[in-house]
Amino acid sequence: MCLSTERGAILDRLLASGRSSRGTAAAYLALDRPTPEDTARFVRIYVGEKFLAPELPAESDSLYDLGQASYRRLQQLQTEGKLGDEWNTGCSGASSAMARKALFFMSLQRELHITLPPAEIEAAETVGDVIRLCLRFQSRAEA
Amino acid sequence: MGDDSIRQRTDRLAAEFRQLEDEFLRYSYLVELGGLLPSMSPAERAAADRFPGCQSRVWLHMELRDGRFRLQADSDAVILRGLLYVFVTVYDGASPAEIAGSVFHPLEELGLTESFSPQRQGGVAGIMEAIRTFCRAAAAEK
């Protein structure tokens, strides 16, 4: 297999996602004293860019579902019955969705200069949970 | 593509993954590549060697055709499909001798060490060993 047009397009899309989310993180960090509304708005944008969501995600949106929806081929394979439910229930509880969530939080902490307790990360399931964590642990933000 | 060495193929893949600055994006790329892996039909899966995981299944069909190693692979696990795409890209069409003598550490070279649990890493190693074992035997018969 060579680098197909489709593979190149996937790579380009992910590179754009990285550039956008880093830009959003930088814009947020440039705010002097972000309000809770600022934090909520920027986090929603950041999450949407990270997960390649077609629309700005709602606070109630599940991080697991967002991750799944961004994989177009994955949706098709699931429709065709060619995938098990490993995305949600993998080996020893470490599903692909959970691994991806952990990696997302690693990126978020690095790019937003924030440190989150592992137990809080594990419990976080929605975009709203991410916003609340950023408000609690981002020392720059107003309470 | 068919005349590329394994090192050229792995270097090309590694360069693609290295463009993605964090492992979240690299993981995403691997999942998307899994979507490009052709699926095996139920009959092909039934005829292939199955590598059972705890909840994930992997099917490998390896053969020697015109002196070249041919690999067809599939899995019902998202992230394993991505890795199988990598293996097919790297190994399909190469000579058994070159495969047997090659060194490729996919998780390290593609920047995916955080993405795979120890159990999954063991599974990855098992798949690579199965490929090398087949190729060592094929190369020895020549």
mmCIF file of C-alpha atoms in Angstrom:
data_model
loop_
_atom_site.group_PDB
_atom_site.id
_atom_site.type_symbol
_atom_site.label_atom_id
_atom_site.label_comp_id
_atom_site.label_asym_id
_atom_site.label_seq_id
_atom_site.Cartn_x
_atom_site.Cartn_y
_atom_site.Cartn_z
ATOM 1 C CA MET A 1 0.000 0.000 0.000
ATOM 2 C CA CYS A 2 1.288 3.493 -0.841
ATOM 3 C CA LEU A 3 0.375 6.832 0.660
ATOM 4 C CA SER A 4 -3.021 7.069 -0.953
ATOM 5 C CA THR A 5 -4.951 10.231 -1.536
ATOM 6 C CA GLU A 6 -7.258 9.129 1.240
ATOM 7 C CA ARG A 7 -4.402 8.525 3.685
ATOM 8 C CA GLY A 8 -2.918 11.901 2.817
ATOM 9 C CA ALA A 9 -6.292 13.529 3.385
ATOM 10 C CA ILE A 10 -6.588 11.890 6.811
ATOM 11 C CA LEU A 11 -3.132 13.126 7.768
ATOM 12 C CA ASP A 12 -3.919 16.639 6.534
ATOM 13 C CA ARG A 13 -7.154 16.695 8.532
ATOM 14 C CA LEU A 14 -5.372 15.649 11.720
ATOM 15 C CA LEU A 15 -2.570 18.154 11.169
ATOM 16 C CA ALA A 16 -5.198 20.869 10.787
ATOM 17 C CA SER A 17 -6.864 19.655 13.972
ATOM 18 C CA GLY A 18 -3.574 19.932 15.830
ATOM 19 C CA ARG A 19 -2.909 23.439 14.530
ATOM 20 C CA SER A 20 -6.423 24.615 15.387
ATOM 21 C CA SER A 21 -6.480 23.204 18.897
ATOM 22 C CA ARG A 22 -3.034 24.565 19.693
ATOM 23 C CA GLY A 23 -4.134 27.950 18.414
ATOM 24 C CA THR A 24 -7.242 27.838 20.592
ATOM 25 C CA ALA A 25 -5.170 26.841 23.609
ATOM 26 C CA ALA A 26 -2.759 29.701 22.947
ATOM 27 C CA ALA A 27 -5.623 32.177 22.608
ATOM 28 C CA TYR A 28 -7.084 31.005 25.914
ATOM 29 C CA LEU A 29 -3.742 31.231 27.688
ATOM 30 C CA ALA A 30 -3.335 34.769 26.352
ATOM 31 C CA LEU A 31 -6.427 35.911 28.253
ATOM 32 C CA ASP A 32 -5.440 37.835 31.347
ATOM 33 C CA ARG A 33 -8.195 36.661 33.655
ATOM 34 C CA PRO A 34 -10.618 34.351 31.841
ATOM 35 C CA THR A 35 -14.169 34.283 33.160
ATOM 36 C CA PRO A 36 -16.006 30.992 33.631
ATOM 37 C CA GLU A 37 -17.836 31.797 30.417
ATOM 38 C CA ASP A 38 -14.516 32.306 28.622
ATOM 39 C CA THR A 39 -13.257 28.977 29.925
ATOM 40 C CA ALA A 40 -16.411 27.137 28.902
ATOM 41 C CA ARG A 41 -16.342 28.624 25.422
ATOM 42 C CA PHE A 42 -12.671 27.954 24.805
ATOM 43 C CA VAL A 43 -12.825 24.425 26.168
ATOM 44 C CA ARG A 44 -15.811 23.598 23.965
ATOM 45 C CA ILE A 45 -13.951 24.926 20.930
ATOM 46 C CA TYR A 46 -10.766 23.089 21.926
ATOM 47 C CA VAL A 47 -12.569 19.781 22.422
ATOM 48 C CA GLY A 48 -14.404 20.179 19.134
ATOM 49 C CA GLU A 49 -11.178 20.850 17.267
ATOM 50 C CA LYS A 50 -9.376 18.000 18.980
ATOM 51 C CA PHE A 51 -12.087 15.492 18.171
ATOM 52 C CA LEU A 52 -12.788 16.891 14.696
ATOM 53 C CA ALA A 53 -16.393 17.468 15.657
ATOM 54 C CA PRO A 54 -18.416 18.916 12.771
ATOM 55 C CA GLU A 55 -20.182 21.309 15.167
ATOM 56 C CA LEU A 56 -19.326 22.991 18.437
ATOM 57 C CA PRO A 57 -19.933 20.258 21.003
ATOM 58 C CA ALA A 58 -22.518 20.676 23.715
ATOM 59 C CA GLU A 59 -21.547 20.349 27.365
ATOM 60 C CA SER A 60 -23.648 17.212 27.575
ATOM 61 C CA ASP A 61 -21.777 15.508 24.722
ATOM 62 C CA SER A 62 -19.965 12.360 25.716
ATOM 63 C CA LEU A 63 -16.204 12.311 25.138
ATOM 64 C CA TYR A 64 -16.520 8.673 24.075
ATOM 65 C CA ASP A 65 -19.183 9.393 21.480
ATOM 66 C CA LEU A 66 -17.320 12.431 20.164
ATOM 67 C CA GLY A 67 -14.250 10.284 19.648
ATOM 68 C CA GLN A 68 -16.213 7.650 17.840
ATOM 69 C CA ALA A 69 -18.117 10.043 15.601
ATOM 70 C CA SER A 70 -14.902 11.553 14.230
ATOM 71 C CA TYR A 71 -13.935 8.250 12.645
ATOM 72 C CA ARG A 72 -16.040 8.026 9.533
ATOM 73 C CA ARG A 73 -14.742 4.660 8.451
ATOM 74 C CA LEU A 74 -15.295 3.325 11.936
ATOM 75 C CA GLN A 75 -18.951 4.198 11.693
ATOM 76 C CA GLN A 76 -19.205 2.325 8.398
ATOM 77 C CA LEU A 77 -17.416 -0.752 9.746
ATOM 78 C CA GLN A 78 -19.701 -0.833 12.756
ATOM 79 C CA THR A 79 -22.745 -0.543 10.520
ATOM 80 C CA GLU A 80 -21.452 -3.513 8.533
ATOM 81 C CA GLY A 81 -21.056 -5.508 11.749
ATOM 82 C CA LYS A 82 -17.303 -5.906 11.252
ATOM 83 C CA LEU A 83 -16.332 -4.498 14.612
ATOM 84 C CA GLY A 84 -16.952 -5.775 18.095
ATOM 85 C CA ASP A 85 -17.687 -3.427 20.931
ATOM 86 C CA GLU A 86 -14.005 -3.135 21.784
ATOM 87 C CA TRP A 87 -14.231 0.635 21.331
ATOM 88 C CA ASN A 88 -16.190 0.783 24.579
ATOM 89 C CA THR A 89 -15.285 -2.461 26.366
ATOM 90 C CA GLY A 90 -11.736 -3.619 25.715
ATOM 91 C CA CYS A 91 -9.232 -5.874 27.398
ATOM 92 C CA SER A 92 -9.022 -5.483 31.164
ATOM 93 C CA GLY A 93 -11.314 -2.486 30.986
ATOM 94 C CA ALA A 94 -8.836 -0.593 28.813
ATOM 95 C CA SER A 95 -10.964 0.066 25.749
ATOM 96 C CA SER A 96 -9.848 2.069 22.752
ATOM 97 C CA ALA A 97 -12.195 4.856 23.829
ATOM 98 C CA MET A 98 -10.664 5.005 27.305
ATOM 99 C CA ALA A 99 -7.145 5.003 25.894
ATOM 100 C CA ARG A 100 -8.076 7.836 23.586
ATOM 101 C CA LYS A 101 -9.646 9.796 26.464
ATOM 102 C CA ALA A 102 -6.471 9.395 28.504
ATOM 103 C CA LEU A 103 -4.397 10.672 25.592
ATOM 104 C CA PHE A 104 -6.775 13.600 25.124
ATOM 105 C CA PHE A 105 -6.312 14.657 28.732
ATOM 106 C CA MET A 106 -2.544 14.368 28.386
ATOM 107 C CA SER A 107 -2.736 16.821 25.492
ATOM 108 C CA LEU A 108 -5.149 19.137 27.282
ATOM 109 C CA GLN A 109 -2.989 19.343 30.375
ATOM 110 C CA ARG A 110 0.101 20.100 28.331
ATOM 111 C CA GLU A 111 -1.532 22.630 26.013
ATOM 112 C CA LEU A 112 -3.618 24.432 28.637
ATOM 113 C CA HIS A 113 -0.870 24.324 31.285
ATOM 114 C CA ILE A 114 -3.085 22.587 33.790
ATOM 115 C CA THR A 115 -2.595 19.573 36.049
ATOM 116 C CA LEU A 116 -5.582 17.329 36.711
ATOM 117 C CA PRO A 117 -5.826 14.505 39.262
ATOM 118 C CA PRO A 118 -5.981 11.055 37.601
ATOM 119 C CA ALA A 119 -9.145 10.154 39.494
ATOM 120 C CA GLU A 120 -10.895 13.242 38.127
ATOM 121 C CA ILE A 121 -9.778 12.394 34.605
ATOM 122 C CA GLU A 122 -11.071 8.870 34.957
ATOM 123 C CA ALA A 123 -14.433 10.133 36.122
ATOM 124 C CA ALA A 124 -14.799 12.737 33.386
ATOM 125 C CA GLU A 125 -17.149 11.638 30.648
ATOM 126 C CA THR A 126 -18.618 14.734 29.033
ATOM 127 C CA VAL A 127 -17.496 18.034 27.597
ATOM 128 C CA GLY A 128 -19.112 19.679 30.622
ATOM 129 C CA ASP A 129 -16.908 17.580 32.917
ATOM 130 C CA VAL A 130 -13.843 18.862 31.053
ATOM 131 C CA ILE A 131 -15.042 22.454 31.501
ATOM 132 C CA ARG A 132 -15.668 21.955 35.207
ATOM 133 C CA LEU A 133 -12.235 20.419 35.695
ATOM 134 C CA CYS A 134 -10.587 23.321 33.913
ATOM 135 C CA LEU A 135 -12.512 25.793 36.072
ATOM 136 C CA ARG A 136 -11.532 23.971 39.264
ATOM 137 C CA PHE A 137 -7.889 23.437 38.525
ATOM 138 C CA GLN A 138 -6.967 26.292 36.206
ATOM 139 C CA SER A 139 -5.535 28.781 38.680
ATOM 140 C CA ARG A 140 -5.731 31.628 36.173
ATOM 141 C CA ALA A 141 -9.476 31.411 35.783
ATOM 142 C CA GLU A 142 -11.925 33.233 37.994
ATOM 143 C CA ALA A 143 -13.755 30.843 40.330
ATOM 144 C CA MET B 1 6.034 0.969 -3.679
ATOM 145 C CA GLY B 2 6.624 -2.723 -4.362
ATOM 146 C CA ASP B 3 10.401 -2.276 -4.661
ATOM 147 C CA ASP B 4 10.769 -0.226 -1.502
ATOM 148 C CA SER B 5 12.801 -1.794 1.274
ATOM 149 C CA ILE B 6 11.154 -2.453 4.613
ATOM 150 C CA ARG B 7 13.284 0.288 6.150
ATOM 151 C CA GLN B 8 12.057 2.754 3.535
ATOM 152 C CA ARG B 9 8.462 1.775 4.243
ATOM 153 C CA THR B 10 8.844 2.051 8.013
ATOM 154 C CA ASP B 11 10.736 5.336 7.728
ATOM 155 C CA ARG B 12 7.969 6.755 5.553
ATOM 156 C CA LEU B 13 5.301 5.729 8.041
ATOM 157 C CA ALA B 14 7.322 7.029 10.959
ATOM 158 C CA ALA B 15 7.747 10.373 9.186
ATOM 159 C CA GLU B 16 3.990 10.626 8.742
ATOM 160 C CA PHE B 17 3.315 9.888 12.391
ATOM 161 C CA ARG B 18 6.053 12.281 13.536
ATOM 162 C CA GLN B 19 4.272 15.141 11.805
ATOM 163 C CA LEU B 20 1.528 14.738 14.417
ATOM 164 C CA GLU B 21 2.843 16.459 17.489
ATOM 165 C CA ASP B 22 1.040 14.603 20.215
ATOM 166 C CA GLU B 23 0.124 11.004 20.825
ATOM 167 C CA PHE B 24 -3.592 11.781 20.843
ATOM 168 C CA LEU B 25 -3.326 12.755 17.181
ATOM 169 C CA ARG B 26 -1.054 9.829 16.388
ATOM 170 C CA TYR B 27 -3.552 7.480 18.013
ATOM 171 C CA SER B 28 -6.299 9.073 15.958
ATOM 172 C CA TYR B 29 -4.255 8.544 12.803
ATOM 173 C CA LEU B 30 -3.756 4.887 13.650
ATOM 174 C CA VAL B 31 -7.504 4.431 14.163
ATOM 175 C CA GLU B 32 -8.220 6.138 10.853
ATOM 176 C CA LEU B 33 -5.671 3.928 9.084
ATOM 177 C CA GLY B 34 -7.524 0.965 10.514
ATOM 178 C CA GLY B 35 -10.528 2.148 8.598
ATOM 179 C CA LEU B 36 -8.528 1.824 5.375
ATOM 180 C CA LEU B 37 -7.640 -1.817 6.022
ATOM 181 C CA PRO B 38 -9.680 -4.023 3.674
ATOM 182 C CA SER B 39 -11.983 -6.272 5.668
ATOM 183 C CA MET B 40 -11.800 -10.014 5.284
ATOM 184 C CA SER B 41 -14.980 -11.820 4.330
ATOM 185 C CA PRO B 42 -16.444 -14.335 6.803
ATOM 186 C CA ALA B 43 -15.051 -17.132 4.622
ATOM 187 C CA GLU B 44 -11.598 -15.519 4.590
ATOM 188 C CA ARG B 45 -11.712 -15.055 8.357
ATOM 189 C CA ALA B 46 -12.688 -18.699 8.794
ATOM 190 C CA ALA B 47 -9.735 -19.807 6.674
ATOM 191 C CA ALA B 48 -7.215 -17.493 8.348
ATOM 192 C CA ASP B 49 -5.147 -18.029 11.466
ATOM 193 C CA ARG B 50 -6.892 -16.460 14.396
ATOM 194 C CA PHE B 51 -4.993 -14.795 17.220
ATOM 195 C CA PRO B 52 -7.370 -14.590 20.147
ATOM 196 C CA GLY B 53 -7.194 -11.705 22.594
ATOM 197 C CA CYS B 54 -9.373 -11.326 25.659
ATOM 198 C CA GLN B 55 -12.144 -9.601 23.771
ATOM 199 C CA SER B 56 -10.479 -8.690 20.485
ATOM 200 C CA ARG B 57 -9.957 -11.041 17.582
ATOM 201 C CA VAL B 58 -7.195 -10.871 15.007
ATOM 202 C CA TRP B 59 -7.076 -12.833 11.768
ATOM 203 C CA LEU B 60 -3.917 -13.253 9.724
ATOM 204 C CA HIS B 61 -3.602 -14.931 6.356
ATOM 205 C CA MET B 62 0.028 -15.345 5.346
ATOM 206 C CA GLU B 63 1.278 -16.979 2.180
ATOM 207 C CA LEU B 64 4.200 -17.053 -0.153
ATOM 208 C CA ARG B 65 3.342 -16.048 -3.679
ATOM 209 C CA ASP B 66 5.955 -15.763 -6.427
ATOM 210 C CA GLY B 67 8.642 -15.688 -3.783
ATOM 211 C CA ARG B 68 7.045 -12.757 -1.967
ATOM 212 C CA PHE B 69 5.334 -12.641 1.404
ATOM 213 C CA ARG B 70 1.656 -11.787 1.135
ATOM 214 C CA LEU B 71 -0.300 -10.680 4.168
ATOM 215 C CA GLN B 72 -4.003 -10.212 4.645
ATOM 216 C CA ALA B 73 -5.165 -9.181 8.108
ATOM 217 C CA ASP B 74 -8.270 -8.124 9.962
ATOM 218 C CA SER B 75 -9.511 -7.503 13.486
ATOM 219 C CA ASP B 76 -12.754 -6.592 15.171
ATOM 220 C CA ALA B 77 -10.854 -4.138 17.383
ATOM 221 C CA VAL B 78 -10.455 -0.589 16.194
ATOM 222 C CA ILE B 79 -6.909 0.070 17.289
ATOM 223 C CA LEU B 80 -5.638 -3.355 16.197
ATOM 224 C CA ARG B 81 -6.969 -2.752 12.682
ATOM 225 C CA GLY B 82 -4.750 0.314 12.592
ATOM 226 C CA LEU B 83 -1.700 -1.657 13.583
ATOM 227 C CA LEU B 84 -2.545 -4.393 11.093
ATOM 228 C CA TYR B 85 -2.727 -1.737 8.388
ATOM 229 C CA VAL B 86 0.821 -0.767 9.381
ATOM 230 C CA PHE B 87 2.000 -4.392 9.178
ATOM 231 C CA VAL B 88 0.393 -4.917 5.785
ATOM 232 C CA THR B 89 1.907 -1.669 4.531
ATOM 233 C CA VAL B 90 5.363 -2.634 5.786
ATOM 234 C CA TYR B 91 5.478 -6.352 5.054
ATOM 235 C CA ASP B 92 3.079 -7.219 2.210
ATOM 236 C CA GLY B 93 5.018 -7.927 -0.970
ATOM 237 C CA ALA B 94 8.438 -7.966 0.687
ATOM 238 C CA SER B 95 10.834 -10.907 0.534
ATOM 239 C CA PRO B 96 10.677 -13.381 3.425
ATOM 240 C CA ALA B 97 14.415 -13.070 3.973
ATOM 241 C CA GLU B 98 14.214 -9.300 4.297
ATOM 242 C CA ILE B 99 11.290 -9.573 6.722
ATOM 243 C CA ALA B 100 13.039 -12.225 8.821
ATOM 244 C CA GLY B 101 16.115 -10.033 9.095
ATOM 245 C CA SER B 102 14.333 -6.737 9.650
ATOM 246 C CA VAL B 103 14.046 -4.798 12.874
ATOM 247 C CA PHE B 104 10.870 -2.809 13.409
ATOM 248 C CA HIS B 105 9.522 -1.567 16.717
ATOM 249 C CA PRO B 106 6.202 -0.085 15.622
ATOM 250 C CA LEU B 107 5.042 1.420 18.891
ATOM 251 C CA GLU B 108 8.315 3.196 19.569
ATOM 252 C CA GLU B 109 8.986 4.229 15.990
ATOM 253 C CA LEU B 110 5.466 5.542 15.442
ATOM 254 C CA GLY B 111 5.270 7.272 18.827
ATOM 255 C CA LEU B 112 2.474 5.117 20.229
ATOM 256 C CA THR B 113 3.952 3.716 23.438
ATOM 257 C CA GLU B 114 1.320 5.350 25.668
ATOM 258 C CA SER B 115 -1.512 4.096 23.494
ATOM 259 C CA PHE B 116 -1.166 0.386 24.116
ATOM 260 C CA SER B 117 -1.638 -1.402 27.413
ATOM 261 C CA PRO B 118 0.990 -4.004 28.388
ATOM 262 C CA GLN B 119 -1.466 -6.703 27.397
ATOM 263 C CA ARG B 120 -2.000 -5.163 23.985
ATOM 264 C CA GLN B 121 1.745 -4.683 23.536
ATOM 265 C CA GLY B 122 2.163 -8.393 24.149
ATOM 266 C CA GLY B 123 -0.413 -9.069 21.478
ATOM 267 C CA VAL B 124 1.409 -6.822 19.024
ATOM 268 C CA ALA B 125 4.663 -8.633 19.723
ATOM 269 C CA GLY B 126 2.910 -11.956 19.164
ATOM 270 C CA ILE B 127 1.631 -10.902 15.751
ATOM 271 C CA MET B 128 5.080 -9.708 14.675
ATOM 272 C CA GLU B 129 6.655 -12.945 15.870
ATOM 273 C CA ALA B 130 4.120 -14.953 13.890
ATOM 274 C CA ILE B 131 5.044 -13.021 10.752
ATOM 275 C CA ARG B 132 8.778 -13.449 11.355
ATOM 276 C CA THR B 133 8.386 -17.153 12.109
ATOM 277 C CA PHE B 134 6.529 -17.684 8.841
ATOM 278 C CA CYS B 135 9.157 -15.732 6.925
ATOM 279 C CA ARG B 136 12.107 -17.449 8.590
ATOM 280 C CA ALA B 137 10.668 -20.802 7.568
ATOM 281 C CA ALA B 138 9.938 -19.587 4.042
ATOM 282 C CA ALA B 139 13.423 -18.131 3.671
ATOM 283 C CA ALA B 140 15.016 -21.359 4.959
ATOM 284 C CA GLU B 141 13.200 -23.464 2.371
ATOM 285 C CA LYS B 142 14.687 -21.513 -0.535
#
